[in-house]
XYZ file of C-alpha atoms in Angstrom:
504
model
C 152.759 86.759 66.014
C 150.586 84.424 64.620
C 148.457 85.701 61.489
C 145.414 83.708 59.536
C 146.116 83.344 55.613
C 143.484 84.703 53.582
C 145.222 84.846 50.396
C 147.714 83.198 48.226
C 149.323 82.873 45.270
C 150.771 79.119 44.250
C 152.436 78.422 40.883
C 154.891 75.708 40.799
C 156.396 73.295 38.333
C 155.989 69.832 40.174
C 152.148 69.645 41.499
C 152.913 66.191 43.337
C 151.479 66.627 46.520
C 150.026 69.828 46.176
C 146.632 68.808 45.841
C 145.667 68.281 49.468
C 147.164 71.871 50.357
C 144.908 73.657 47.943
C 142.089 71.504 49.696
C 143.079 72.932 52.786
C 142.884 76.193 51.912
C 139.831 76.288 50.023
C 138.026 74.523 53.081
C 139.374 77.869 55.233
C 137.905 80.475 52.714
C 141.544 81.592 51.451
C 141.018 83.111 47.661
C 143.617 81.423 45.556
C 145.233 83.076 42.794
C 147.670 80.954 39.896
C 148.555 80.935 36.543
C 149.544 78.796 34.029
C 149.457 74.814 34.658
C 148.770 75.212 38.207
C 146.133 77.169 37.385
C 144.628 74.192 35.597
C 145.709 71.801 37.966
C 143.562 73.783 41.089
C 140.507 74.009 38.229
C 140.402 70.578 37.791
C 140.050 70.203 41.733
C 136.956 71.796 41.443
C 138.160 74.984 43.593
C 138.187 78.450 42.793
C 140.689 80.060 41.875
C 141.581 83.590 40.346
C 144.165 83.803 37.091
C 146.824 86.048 37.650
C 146.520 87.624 34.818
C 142.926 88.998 36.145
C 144.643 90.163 38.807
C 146.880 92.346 37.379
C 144.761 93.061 33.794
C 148.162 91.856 31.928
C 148.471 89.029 29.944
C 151.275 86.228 30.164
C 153.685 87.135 27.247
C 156.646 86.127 25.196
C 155.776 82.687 25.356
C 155.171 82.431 29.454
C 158.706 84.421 30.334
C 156.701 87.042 31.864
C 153.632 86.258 33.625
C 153.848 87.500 37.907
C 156.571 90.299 37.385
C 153.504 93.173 37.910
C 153.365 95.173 41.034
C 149.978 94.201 42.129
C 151.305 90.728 42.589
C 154.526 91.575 44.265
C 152.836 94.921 45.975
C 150.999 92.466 47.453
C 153.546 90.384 48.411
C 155.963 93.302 49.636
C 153.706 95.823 51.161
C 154.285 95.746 55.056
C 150.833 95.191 57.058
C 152.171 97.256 60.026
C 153.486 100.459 58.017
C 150.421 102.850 57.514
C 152.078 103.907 54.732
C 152.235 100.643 52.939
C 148.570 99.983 53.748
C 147.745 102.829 52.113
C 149.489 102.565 48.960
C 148.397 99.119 48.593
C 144.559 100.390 49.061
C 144.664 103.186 46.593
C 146.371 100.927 44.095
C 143.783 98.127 44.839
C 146.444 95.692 45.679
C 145.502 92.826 47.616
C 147.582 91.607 50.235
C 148.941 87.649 49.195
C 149.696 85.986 52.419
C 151.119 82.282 50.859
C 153.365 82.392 48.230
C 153.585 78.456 47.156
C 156.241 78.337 44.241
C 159.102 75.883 42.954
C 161.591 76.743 39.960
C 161.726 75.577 36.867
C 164.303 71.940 36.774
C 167.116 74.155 35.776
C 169.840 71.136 37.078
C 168.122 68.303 35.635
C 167.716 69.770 32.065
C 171.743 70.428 32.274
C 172.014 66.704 33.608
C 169.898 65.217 31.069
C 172.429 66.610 28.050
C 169.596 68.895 27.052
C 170.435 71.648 24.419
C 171.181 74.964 25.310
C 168.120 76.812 24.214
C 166.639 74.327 26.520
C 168.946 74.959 29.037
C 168.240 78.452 29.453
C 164.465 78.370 29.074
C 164.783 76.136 32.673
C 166.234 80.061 34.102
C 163.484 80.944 36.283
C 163.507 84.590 36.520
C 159.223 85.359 38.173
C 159.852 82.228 40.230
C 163.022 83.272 41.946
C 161.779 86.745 42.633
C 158.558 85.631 44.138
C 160.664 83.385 46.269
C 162.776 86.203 47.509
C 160.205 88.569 47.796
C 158.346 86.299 50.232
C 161.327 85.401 52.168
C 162.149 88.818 52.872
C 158.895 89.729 54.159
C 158.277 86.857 56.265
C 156.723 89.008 59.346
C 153.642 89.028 56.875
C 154.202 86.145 54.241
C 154.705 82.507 54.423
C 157.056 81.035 51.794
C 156.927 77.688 50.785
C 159.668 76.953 48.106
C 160.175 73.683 47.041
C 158.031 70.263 46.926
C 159.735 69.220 49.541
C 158.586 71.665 51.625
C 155.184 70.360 51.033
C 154.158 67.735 53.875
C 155.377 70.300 56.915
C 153.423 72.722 55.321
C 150.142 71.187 55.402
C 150.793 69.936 58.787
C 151.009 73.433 59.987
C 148.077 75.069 58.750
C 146.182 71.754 59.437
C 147.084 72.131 62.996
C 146.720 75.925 63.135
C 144.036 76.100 60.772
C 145.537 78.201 58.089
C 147.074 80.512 59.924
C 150.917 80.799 60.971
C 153.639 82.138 63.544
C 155.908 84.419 63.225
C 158.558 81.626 63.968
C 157.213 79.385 61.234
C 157.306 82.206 58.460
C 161.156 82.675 59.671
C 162.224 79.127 59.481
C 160.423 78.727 55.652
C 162.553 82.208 54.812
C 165.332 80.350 55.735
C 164.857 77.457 53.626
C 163.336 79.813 50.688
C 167.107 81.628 50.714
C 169.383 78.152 50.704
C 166.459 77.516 48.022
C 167.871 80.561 45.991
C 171.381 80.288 46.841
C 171.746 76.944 45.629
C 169.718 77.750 41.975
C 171.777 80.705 41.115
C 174.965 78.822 41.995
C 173.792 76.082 39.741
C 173.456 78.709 37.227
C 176.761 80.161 37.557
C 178.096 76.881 37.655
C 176.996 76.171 34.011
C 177.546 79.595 32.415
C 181.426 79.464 34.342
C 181.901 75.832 33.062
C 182.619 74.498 36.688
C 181.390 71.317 38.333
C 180.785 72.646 42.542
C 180.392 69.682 43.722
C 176.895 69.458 43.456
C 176.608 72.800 45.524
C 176.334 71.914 48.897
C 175.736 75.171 49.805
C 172.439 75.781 50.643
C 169.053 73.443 49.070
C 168.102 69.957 50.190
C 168.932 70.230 53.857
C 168.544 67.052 56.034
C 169.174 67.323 59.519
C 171.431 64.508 61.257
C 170.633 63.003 64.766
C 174.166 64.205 65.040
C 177.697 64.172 63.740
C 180.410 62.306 63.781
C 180.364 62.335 67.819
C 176.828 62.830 70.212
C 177.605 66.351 70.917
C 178.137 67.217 67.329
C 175.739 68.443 65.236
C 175.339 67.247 61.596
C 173.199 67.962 58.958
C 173.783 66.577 55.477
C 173.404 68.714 52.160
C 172.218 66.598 48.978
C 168.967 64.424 47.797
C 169.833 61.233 48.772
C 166.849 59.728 47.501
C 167.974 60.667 43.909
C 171.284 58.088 44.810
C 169.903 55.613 46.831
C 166.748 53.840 47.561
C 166.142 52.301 51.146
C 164.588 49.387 50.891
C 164.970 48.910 54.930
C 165.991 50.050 58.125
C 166.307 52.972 60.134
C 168.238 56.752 58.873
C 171.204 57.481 58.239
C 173.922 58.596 60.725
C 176.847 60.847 59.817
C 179.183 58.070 60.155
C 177.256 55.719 58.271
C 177.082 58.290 55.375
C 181.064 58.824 55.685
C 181.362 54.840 55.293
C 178.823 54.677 52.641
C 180.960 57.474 50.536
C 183.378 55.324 50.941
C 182.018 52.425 49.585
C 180.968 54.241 46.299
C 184.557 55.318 45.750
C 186.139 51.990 46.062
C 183.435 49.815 44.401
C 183.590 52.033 41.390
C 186.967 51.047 40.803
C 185.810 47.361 39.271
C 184.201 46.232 36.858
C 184.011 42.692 37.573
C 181.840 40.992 40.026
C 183.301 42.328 43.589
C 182.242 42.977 47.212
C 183.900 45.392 49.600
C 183.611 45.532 53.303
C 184.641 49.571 55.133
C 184.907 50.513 58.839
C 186.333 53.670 59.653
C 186.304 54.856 55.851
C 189.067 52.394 55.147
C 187.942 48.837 53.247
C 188.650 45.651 55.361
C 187.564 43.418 53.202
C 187.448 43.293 49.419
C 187.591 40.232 46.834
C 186.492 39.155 43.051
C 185.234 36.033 42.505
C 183.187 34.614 40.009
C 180.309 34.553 42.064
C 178.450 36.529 44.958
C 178.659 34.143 47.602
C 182.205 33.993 47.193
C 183.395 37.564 46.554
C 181.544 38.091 49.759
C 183.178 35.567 51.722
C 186.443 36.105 50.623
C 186.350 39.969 51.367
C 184.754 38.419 55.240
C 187.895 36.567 55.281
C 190.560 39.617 55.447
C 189.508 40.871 58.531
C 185.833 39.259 59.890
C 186.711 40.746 63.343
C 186.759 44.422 61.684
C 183.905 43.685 59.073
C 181.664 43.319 62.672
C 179.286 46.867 62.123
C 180.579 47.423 58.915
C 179.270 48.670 55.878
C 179.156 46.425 52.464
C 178.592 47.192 49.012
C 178.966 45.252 45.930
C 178.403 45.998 42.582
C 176.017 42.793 41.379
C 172.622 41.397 41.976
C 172.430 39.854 45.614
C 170.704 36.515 45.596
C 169.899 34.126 48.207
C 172.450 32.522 48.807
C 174.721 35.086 49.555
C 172.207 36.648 51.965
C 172.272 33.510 54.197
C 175.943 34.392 54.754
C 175.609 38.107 54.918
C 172.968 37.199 57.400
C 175.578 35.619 59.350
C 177.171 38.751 60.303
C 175.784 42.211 61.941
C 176.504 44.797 59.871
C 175.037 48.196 59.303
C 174.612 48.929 56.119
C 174.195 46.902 52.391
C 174.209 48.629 49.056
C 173.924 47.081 45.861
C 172.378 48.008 42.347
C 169.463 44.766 43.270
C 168.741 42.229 45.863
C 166.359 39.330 44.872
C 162.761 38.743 46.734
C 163.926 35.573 48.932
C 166.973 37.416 49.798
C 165.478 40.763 50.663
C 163.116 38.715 53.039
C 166.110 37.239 54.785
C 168.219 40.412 55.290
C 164.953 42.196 56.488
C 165.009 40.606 59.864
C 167.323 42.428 61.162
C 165.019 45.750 62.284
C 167.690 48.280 62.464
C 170.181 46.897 59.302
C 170.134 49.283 56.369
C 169.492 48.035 52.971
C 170.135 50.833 50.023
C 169.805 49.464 46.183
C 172.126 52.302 44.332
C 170.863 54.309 41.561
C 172.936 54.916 38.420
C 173.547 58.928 39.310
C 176.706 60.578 38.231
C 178.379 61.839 41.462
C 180.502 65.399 41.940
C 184.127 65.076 40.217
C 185.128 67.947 42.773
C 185.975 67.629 47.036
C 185.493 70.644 49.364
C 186.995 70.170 52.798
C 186.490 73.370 55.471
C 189.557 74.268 57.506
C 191.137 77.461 59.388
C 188.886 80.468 58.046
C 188.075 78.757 54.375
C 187.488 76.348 52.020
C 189.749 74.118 50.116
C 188.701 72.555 47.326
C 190.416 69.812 44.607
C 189.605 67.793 41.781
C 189.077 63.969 42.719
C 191.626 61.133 42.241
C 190.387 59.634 39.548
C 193.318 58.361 37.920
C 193.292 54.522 37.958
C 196.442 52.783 36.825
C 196.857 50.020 34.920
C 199.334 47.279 33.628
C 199.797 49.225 30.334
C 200.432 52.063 32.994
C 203.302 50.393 34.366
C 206.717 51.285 34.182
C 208.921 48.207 35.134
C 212.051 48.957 36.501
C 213.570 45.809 38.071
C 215.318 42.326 35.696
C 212.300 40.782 36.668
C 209.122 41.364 34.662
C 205.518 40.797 36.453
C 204.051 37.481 35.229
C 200.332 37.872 34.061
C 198.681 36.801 37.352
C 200.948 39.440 39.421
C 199.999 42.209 37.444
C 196.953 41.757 37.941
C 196.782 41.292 41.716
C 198.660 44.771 41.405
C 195.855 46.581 39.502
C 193.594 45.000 42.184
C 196.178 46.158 45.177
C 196.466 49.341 43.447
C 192.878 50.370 43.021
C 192.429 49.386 46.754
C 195.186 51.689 48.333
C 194.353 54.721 46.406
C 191.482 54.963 49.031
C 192.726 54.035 52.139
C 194.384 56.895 54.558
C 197.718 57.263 54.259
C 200.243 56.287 54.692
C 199.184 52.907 53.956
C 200.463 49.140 52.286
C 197.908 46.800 50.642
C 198.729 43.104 50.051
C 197.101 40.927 47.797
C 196.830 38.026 45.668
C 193.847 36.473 43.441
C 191.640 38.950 43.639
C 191.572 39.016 47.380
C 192.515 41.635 49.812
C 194.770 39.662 51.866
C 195.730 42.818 54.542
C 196.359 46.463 54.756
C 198.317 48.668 57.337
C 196.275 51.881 56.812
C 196.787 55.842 58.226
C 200.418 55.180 59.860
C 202.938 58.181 60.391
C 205.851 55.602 58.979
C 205.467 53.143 55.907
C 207.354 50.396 57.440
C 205.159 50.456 60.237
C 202.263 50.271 57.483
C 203.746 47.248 55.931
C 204.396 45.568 59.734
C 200.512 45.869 60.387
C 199.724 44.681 56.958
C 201.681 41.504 58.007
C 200.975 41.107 61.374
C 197.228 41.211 60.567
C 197.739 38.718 57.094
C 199.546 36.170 59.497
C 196.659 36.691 61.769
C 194.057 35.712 59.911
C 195.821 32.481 58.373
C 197.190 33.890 54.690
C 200.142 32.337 53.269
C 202.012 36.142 51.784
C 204.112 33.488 49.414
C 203.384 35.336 46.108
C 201.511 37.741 46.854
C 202.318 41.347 45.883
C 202.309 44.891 47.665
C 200.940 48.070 46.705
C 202.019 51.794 48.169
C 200.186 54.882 47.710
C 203.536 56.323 47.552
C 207.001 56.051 46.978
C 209.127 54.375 49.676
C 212.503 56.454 50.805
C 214.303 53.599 51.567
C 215.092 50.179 50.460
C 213.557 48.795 53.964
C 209.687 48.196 52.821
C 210.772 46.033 50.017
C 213.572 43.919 51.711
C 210.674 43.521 54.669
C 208.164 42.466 52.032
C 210.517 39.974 50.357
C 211.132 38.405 53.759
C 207.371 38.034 54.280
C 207.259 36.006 50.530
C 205.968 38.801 48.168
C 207.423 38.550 44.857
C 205.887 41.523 43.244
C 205.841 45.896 44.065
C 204.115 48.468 42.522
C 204.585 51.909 43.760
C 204.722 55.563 42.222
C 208.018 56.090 42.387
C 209.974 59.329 42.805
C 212.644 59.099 45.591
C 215.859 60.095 45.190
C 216.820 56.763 46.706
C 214.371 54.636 44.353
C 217.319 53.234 42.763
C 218.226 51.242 46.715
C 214.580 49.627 46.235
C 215.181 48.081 42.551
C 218.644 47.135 43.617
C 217.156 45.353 46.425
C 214.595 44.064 44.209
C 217.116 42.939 41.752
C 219.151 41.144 43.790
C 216.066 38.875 45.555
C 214.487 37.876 41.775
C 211.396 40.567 42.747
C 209.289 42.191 40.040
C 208.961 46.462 40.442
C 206.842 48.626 38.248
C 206.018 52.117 39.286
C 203.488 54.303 37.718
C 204.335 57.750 38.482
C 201.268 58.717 40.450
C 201.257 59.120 44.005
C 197.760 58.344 45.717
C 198.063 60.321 48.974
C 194.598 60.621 51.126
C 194.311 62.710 53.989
């Protein structure tokens, strides 16, 4: 049923954008009514527009807390245009009907991000806003609700192409959004008064729909503001897939500080190396496995500059994120039409993970334990020189996000191979060596990481026949002691760090 707006009431926080709606309208005879800033903001368009506080002959009080919660604004709102009844209350209490409710909500999770006080914090608790947006939403056979900024541009193009006036179907589908809206601020609410971190609550607001998931017939949509993490500087959207990689980039890359690139297919890194400059981090994380790295996604964690582009240019990948990329490089990765190009925003990220499975929800803290050298516990006669320990903080770091069960070997900063997601650990460390003999690296001192502890001695007497001279490993068997004897007996160093890194 499609029904012409002739009223509405708009008072929001962030005016961006709002100007050309209230243009709209005013061109199609709706009578506006605001309040506050907004109320300015339309003034200083030069359109009408009627003060709330006229409308209901009640003043904003107690410092703007209260300044829509009247019934002749949400009688007007509420009152059902097809129940006699409610069109005849609303007449005899001179209520006039509001057909557009524009309103946003006060920046409740931003003041909590920006380490604001709590006074502060609570001020940003939008109680008129959030009741407006309700109200609305639950009558949308006679109310359009528009509920966030965002919201903004499909807005206008509707009434633009409808000239003001709206369908059933559209006023259902802005409901929709105003309730995930709602859900998501009080959850952010409860969230900071319960002391928990939900994972940036995924639960309902800033909803983008995916071309699909992680398969055509799949559909996807993906719950977050993107834009507040990443700018694209180039390129075409973002899949499921490539989001899944991407996640997976920021994981691994946040692991170093020093100057390093890392290459991920599949959610597990193929390539990753340190080097003292761009150019050759990059091409010593190509060099673990260039025929994987092929529609991969990269990331570093530096400036990219020219040089380094000309090889990155080299190779078709899908996506590139780093924190900047120079002009002259920029100019050379844009000719690729389709290749993604993000620069990464300094944005604190969730320290929880949700997963959905049978009839629930699991949920766990992150793995964000990191071990170190002073971490280590060495267990064998031989002790780790300098330069092994640390190729087995770099190892280390690596396998803690690669699918289990997995082996990493390494030396100088370089990711030499990895067997990765493998029912059996030996057959982990086999791939790891077939694929490190495949691409031309000598294993002669290199060392091995395991996400977890190895049952038998077999993983270490394979490694020591391949040339590593150094293990690190969590421990924790009740055969550990058949590894270090093993270890002992073929001069290899062993620390263990009492942490297991499983990932599933």
């Amino acid at each position: 049923m499609s029904k012409k707006i002739q009223s509405a009431l708009i008072s929001v926080f962030y005016k961006d954008g709002l100007d050309k709606i209230v243009e709209l309208l005013h061109k199609n005879d709706v009578r506006i009514y605001s309040t506050g800033g907004t109320q300015t903001f339309i003034e200083e368009l030069g359109i009408p527009v009627t003060a709330v506080e006229d409308l209901t002959s009640y003043p904003s009080i107690f410092g703007g807390r209260v300044k829509t919660l009247h019934p002749k604004v949400f009688g007007g709102i509420l009152h059902r245009r097809d129940n006699d009844d409610d069109v005849k209350t609303a007449a005899e209490l001179e209520i006039p009907a509001i057909d557009l409710v524009i309103v946003d909500l006060y920046p409740f999770e931003e003041t909590v991000a920006s380490g604001a006080s709590e006074d502060d914090i609570i001020e940003k608790i939008d109680i008129g806003g959030i009741a407006l947006i309700r109200g609305a939403a639950k009558n949308f056979n006679d109310v359009l609700i528009v509920s966030s900024r965002t919201q903004y541009d499909d807005v206008f193009g509707i009434l633009s192409a409808k000239n003001c006036s709206t369908d059933l179907e559209d006023r259902k589908r802005f409901a929709k959004l105003a309730f995930g809206t709602s859900s998501h601020y009080d959850s952010a609410i409860h969230a900071y008064f319960a002391g928990i971190d939900d994972g940036g609550n995924f639960r309902a607001a800033n909803q983008t729909p995916l071309r699909y998931g992680e398969n055509p017939h799949q559909a996807a949509t993906f719950y977050g503001k993107l834009d507040d993490m990443f700018t694209q500087l180039h390129g075409k959207e973002l899949s499921y897939n490539n989001l899944m990689d991407v996640d997976a980039c920021v994981r691994l890359i946040d692991e170093f500080e020093k100057l390093t690139y890392v290459i991920v297919k599949h959610n597990n890194a193929c390539g990753v190396a340190t080097a003292e400059t761009s150019k050759e981090a990059y091409c010593n994380a190509l060099a673990c496995d260039p025929v994987s790295a092929f529609g991969g996604v990269i990331i570093t964690n530096r400036n990219v500059d020219l040089a380094t582009a000309e090889e990155l240019h080299k190779l078709f990948f899908e996506i590139l994120i780093a924190p900047s990329i120079d002009a002259d490089a920029l100019e050379i990765l844009k000719k690729k039409k389709d290749r993604r190009l993000l620069l990464r925003k300094d944005v604190k990220t969730s320290k929880k993970q949700f997963r959905t499975l049978l009839n629930g929800v699991l949920e766990q803290d992150k793995d964000l334990s990191t071990e170190k050298t002073a971490d280590f516990k060495i267990v064998t006669d031989r002790i780790p020189t300098d330069s092994e320990n640390l190729a087995l903080e770099f190892a280390l770091k690596i396998c803690k996000h690669l699918k289990s069960n997995n082996v990493v070997l390494a030396k100088d900063g370089q990711l030499l191979a990895s067997g990765v997601g493998q029912t059996s650990r030996v057959d982990a460390l086999k791939q790891a060596i077939d694929k490190a003999k495949e691409f031309g690296f000598d294993l002669n001192g290199a060392v091995m990481a395991s996400e977890a502890f190895f049952p038998f001695p077999d993983c270490v007497e394979i490694a020591n026949l391949a040339g590593i001279n150094a293990v690190v490993q969590p421990g924790g068997s009740i055969k550990d002691q058949m590894s270090i004897d093993y270890c002992n007996q073929h001069n290899m160093a062993m620390v263990m760090t009492g942490i297991r890194h499983f990932l599933h």
